[in-house]
PDB file of C-alpha atoms in Angstrom:
ATOM      1  CA  MET M   1      17.594  40.604  47.012  1.00  0.00           C
ATOM      2  CA  GLY M   2      13.896  40.441  47.445  1.00  0.00           C
ATOM      3  CA  THR M   3      11.606  37.879  45.787  1.00  0.00           C
ATOM      4  CA  ASN M   4       9.723  38.483  42.318  1.00  0.00           C
ATOM      5  CA  LYS M   5       6.234  38.726  43.573  1.00  0.00           C
ATOM      6  CA  ARG M   6       5.024  39.198  40.004  1.00  0.00           C
ATOM      7  CA  TYR M   7       5.817  35.391  39.046  1.00  0.00           C
ATOM      8  CA  SER M   8       5.775  33.831  42.357  1.00  0.00           C
ATOM      9  CA  GLU M   9       2.896  31.639  41.759  1.00  0.00           C
ATOM     10  CA  ALA M  10       4.230  30.533  38.643  1.00  0.00           C
ATOM     11  CA  VAL M  11       7.364  29.715  39.910  1.00  0.00           C
ATOM     12  CA  ASP M  12       6.073  27.808  42.960  1.00  0.00           C
ATOM     13  CA  ARG M  13       3.757  25.630  40.498  1.00  0.00           C
ATOM     14  CA  ARG M  14       6.711  24.970  38.417  1.00  0.00           C
ATOM     15  CA  MET M  15       8.607  23.926  41.391  1.00  0.00           C
ATOM     16  CA  SER M  16       5.667  21.790  42.579  1.00  0.00           C
ATOM     17  CA  GLU M  17       5.217  20.128  39.395  1.00  0.00           C
ATOM     18  CA  ARG M  18       9.077  19.062  39.136  1.00  0.00           C
ATOM     19  CA  ILE M  19       8.862  17.582  42.520  1.00  0.00           C
ATOM     20  CA  ASP M  20       5.803  15.550  41.301  1.00  0.00           C
ATOM     21  CA  GLN M  21       7.500  14.315  38.655  1.00  0.00           C
ATOM     22  CA  ALA M  22      10.926  13.271  40.570  1.00  0.00           C
ATOM     23  CA  VAL M  23       9.278  11.845  43.529  1.00  0.00           C
ATOM     24  CA  PRO M  24       8.399   8.083  42.993  1.00  0.00           C
ATOM     25  CA  ARG M  25       4.664   6.911  43.954  1.00  0.00           C
ATOM     26  CA  PRO M  26       4.368   3.747  45.764  1.00  0.00           C
ATOM     27  CA  THR M  27       2.518   1.294  43.641  1.00  0.00           C
ATOM     28  CA  PRO M  28      -0.154  -1.264  45.129  1.00  0.00           C
ATOM     29  CA  VAL M  29       0.896  -4.798  44.973  1.00  0.00           C
ATOM     30  CA  THR M  30      -1.970  -6.877  43.242  1.00  0.00           C
ATOM     31  CA  LEU M  31      -2.916 -10.476  42.847  1.00  0.00           C
ATOM     32  CA  THR M  32      -1.195 -12.165  39.786  1.00  0.00           C
ATOM     33  CA  ALA M  33      -3.145 -13.929  36.956  1.00  0.00           C
ATOM     34  CA  ALA M  34      -2.195 -17.267  38.542  1.00  0.00           C
ATOM     35  CA  GLU M  35      -3.614 -16.096  42.224  1.00  0.00           C
ATOM     36  CA  LEU M  36      -6.927 -14.877  40.338  1.00  0.00           C
ATOM     37  CA  ASP M  37      -7.318 -18.217  38.395  1.00  0.00           C
ATOM     38  CA  VAL M  38     -10.227 -16.388  36.197  1.00  0.00           C
ATOM     39  CA  ALA M  39     -10.596 -20.029  34.391  1.00  0.00           C
ATOM     40  CA  ASN M  40     -11.566 -21.516  37.782  1.00  0.00           C
ATOM     41  CA  HIS M  41     -13.209 -18.475  39.115  1.00  0.00           C
ATOM     42  CA  PRO M  42     -14.840 -16.356  36.722  1.00  0.00           C
ATOM     43  CA  ILE M  43     -14.922 -12.279  37.402  1.00  0.00           C
ATOM     44  CA  LYS M  44     -18.282 -10.809  38.199  1.00  0.00           C
ATOM     45  CA  GLN M  45     -19.214  -7.131  37.247  1.00  0.00           C
ATOM     46  CA  ALA M  46     -20.842  -4.973  39.703  1.00  0.00           C
ATOM     47  CA  VAL M  47     -23.971  -2.911  38.210  1.00  0.00           C
ATOM     48  CA  SER M  48     -22.891   0.020  40.549  1.00  0.00           C
ATOM     49  CA  VAL M  49     -19.601   0.331  42.812  1.00  0.00           C
ATOM     50  CA  ILE M  50     -19.887  -0.863  46.244  1.00  0.00           C
ATOM     51  CA  PRO M  51     -18.345   1.205  49.081  1.00  0.00           C
ATOM     52  CA  VAL M  52     -15.869  -0.989  51.064  1.00  0.00           C
ATOM     53  CA  LEU M  53     -12.711  -0.884  53.520  1.00  0.00           C
ATOM     54  CA  ALA M  54      -9.665  -3.007  52.127  1.00  0.00           C
ATOM     55  CA  TRP M  55      -6.481  -3.942  52.843  1.00  0.00           C
ATOM     56  CA  VAL M  56      -4.037  -2.929  50.214  1.00  0.00           C
ATOM     57  CA  ARG M  57      -0.492  -3.817  50.150  1.00  0.00           C
ATOM     58  CA  PHE M  58       2.061  -1.641  48.876  1.00  0.00           C
ATOM     59  CA  PRO M  59       5.798  -2.656  48.836  1.00  0.00           C
ATOM     60  CA  GLU M  60       6.501  -0.865  52.134  1.00  0.00           C
ATOM     61  CA  THR M  61       3.587  -1.644  53.970  1.00  0.00           C
ATOM     62  CA  ALA M  62      -0.078  -2.448  54.082  1.00  0.00           C
ATOM     63  CA  VAL M  63      -2.900   0.235  54.232  1.00  0.00           C
ATOM     64  CA  GLN M  64      -6.764  -0.013  55.040  1.00  0.00           C
ATOM     65  CA  ALA M  65      -7.939   2.092  52.271  1.00  0.00           C
ATOM     66  CA  GLU M  66     -11.725   3.463  51.652  1.00  0.00           C
ATOM     67  CA  ALA M  67     -12.155   2.122  48.516  1.00  0.00           C
ATOM     68  CA  GLU M  68     -15.048   1.237  45.975  1.00  0.00           C
ATOM     69  CA  ALA M  69     -15.300  -2.689  44.634  1.00  0.00           C
ATOM     70  CA  PHE M  70     -16.611  -3.014  41.030  1.00  0.00           C
ATOM     71  CA  GLU M  71     -15.425  -6.348  40.165  1.00  0.00           C
ATOM     72  CA  TRP M  72     -14.846  -9.706  42.078  1.00  0.00           C
ATOM     73  CA  THR M  73     -14.615 -13.313  41.955  1.00  0.00           C
ATOM     74  CA  ASP M  74     -15.005 -15.920  44.540  1.00  0.00           C
ATOM     75  CA  LYS M  75     -11.742 -15.348  46.235  1.00  0.00           C
ATOM     76  CA  ALA M  76     -11.081 -11.924  45.342  1.00  0.00           C
ATOM     77  CA  VAL M  77     -12.095  -8.230  44.754  1.00  0.00           C
ATOM     78  CA  HIS M  78     -10.980  -5.443  42.218  1.00  0.00           C
ATOM     79  CA  VAL M  79     -11.126  -2.233  44.369  1.00  0.00           C
ATOM     80  CA  SER M  80     -10.189   1.351  43.487  1.00  0.00           C
ATOM     81  CA  TRP M  81      -9.469   4.176  45.794  1.00  0.00           C
ATOM     82  CA  LYS M  82      -8.351   7.774  45.908  1.00  0.00           C
ATOM     83  CA  ALA M  83      -4.922   8.161  47.460  1.00  0.00           C
ATOM     84  CA  ALA M  84      -3.720  10.783  49.661  1.00  0.00           C
ATOM     85  CA  ASP M  85      -1.618  12.518  46.622  1.00  0.00           C
ATOM     86  CA  GLY M  86      -5.265  12.613  44.834  1.00  0.00           C
ATOM     87  CA  GLY M  87      -4.455  10.187  42.298  1.00  0.00           C
ATOM     88  CA  ARG M  88      -6.365   7.030  42.080  1.00  0.00           C
ATOM     89  CA  HIS M  89      -5.180   3.311  42.477  1.00  0.00           C
ATOM     90  CA  GLN M  90      -6.892  -0.017  41.649  1.00  0.00           C
ATOM     91  CA  ALA M  91      -5.694  -3.421  42.766  1.00  0.00           C
ATOM     92  CA  TRP M  92      -6.875  -6.900  42.827  1.00  0.00           C
ATOM     93  CA  VAL M  93      -7.078  -7.816  46.967  1.00  0.00           C
ATOM     94  CA  TRP M  94      -7.944 -11.086  48.646  1.00  0.00           C
ATOM     95  CA  ALA M  95     -11.870 -11.078  49.382  1.00  0.00           C
ATOM     96  CA  SER M  96     -10.718 -11.795  53.038  1.00  0.00           C
ATOM     97  CA  SER M  97      -9.143  -8.309  53.249  1.00  0.00           C
ATOM     98  CA  VAL M  98     -12.391  -6.437  52.180  1.00  0.00           C
ATOM     99  CA  GLU M  99     -15.568  -5.362  54.321  1.00  0.00           C
ATOM    100  CA  ARG M 100     -18.429  -3.220  53.232  1.00  0.00           C
ATOM    101  CA  ARG M 101     -18.664  -0.094  54.760  1.00  0.00           C
ATOM    102  CA  ALA M 102     -21.761   2.257  55.101  1.00  0.00           C
ATOM    103  CA  GLN M 103     -22.697   4.644  52.310  1.00  0.00           C
ATOM    104  CA  LYS M 104     -21.990   8.056  52.776  1.00  0.00           C
TER     105      LYS M 104
END
């Protein structure tokens, strides 16, 4: 029996959607409210995003992501980045794990 060429793209798309829904995506580990301690370390907002390299922890491993910093305290930086699967992630990370990168 052959394949149904007329509907193959629709079937492939539905199967891809089902796989995307079934496969759990890793969630980055962000700093806790106690670690941020915003009462003693106020948050400052960026006027425009700053390109950075940031070490971000996941439950399984740590990765260095090309990210954008958009707010920070004197101890931590809030970064956002695009994951390999196309989704966007955000996490608060320690300031010592972040360095500026050249703008593209």
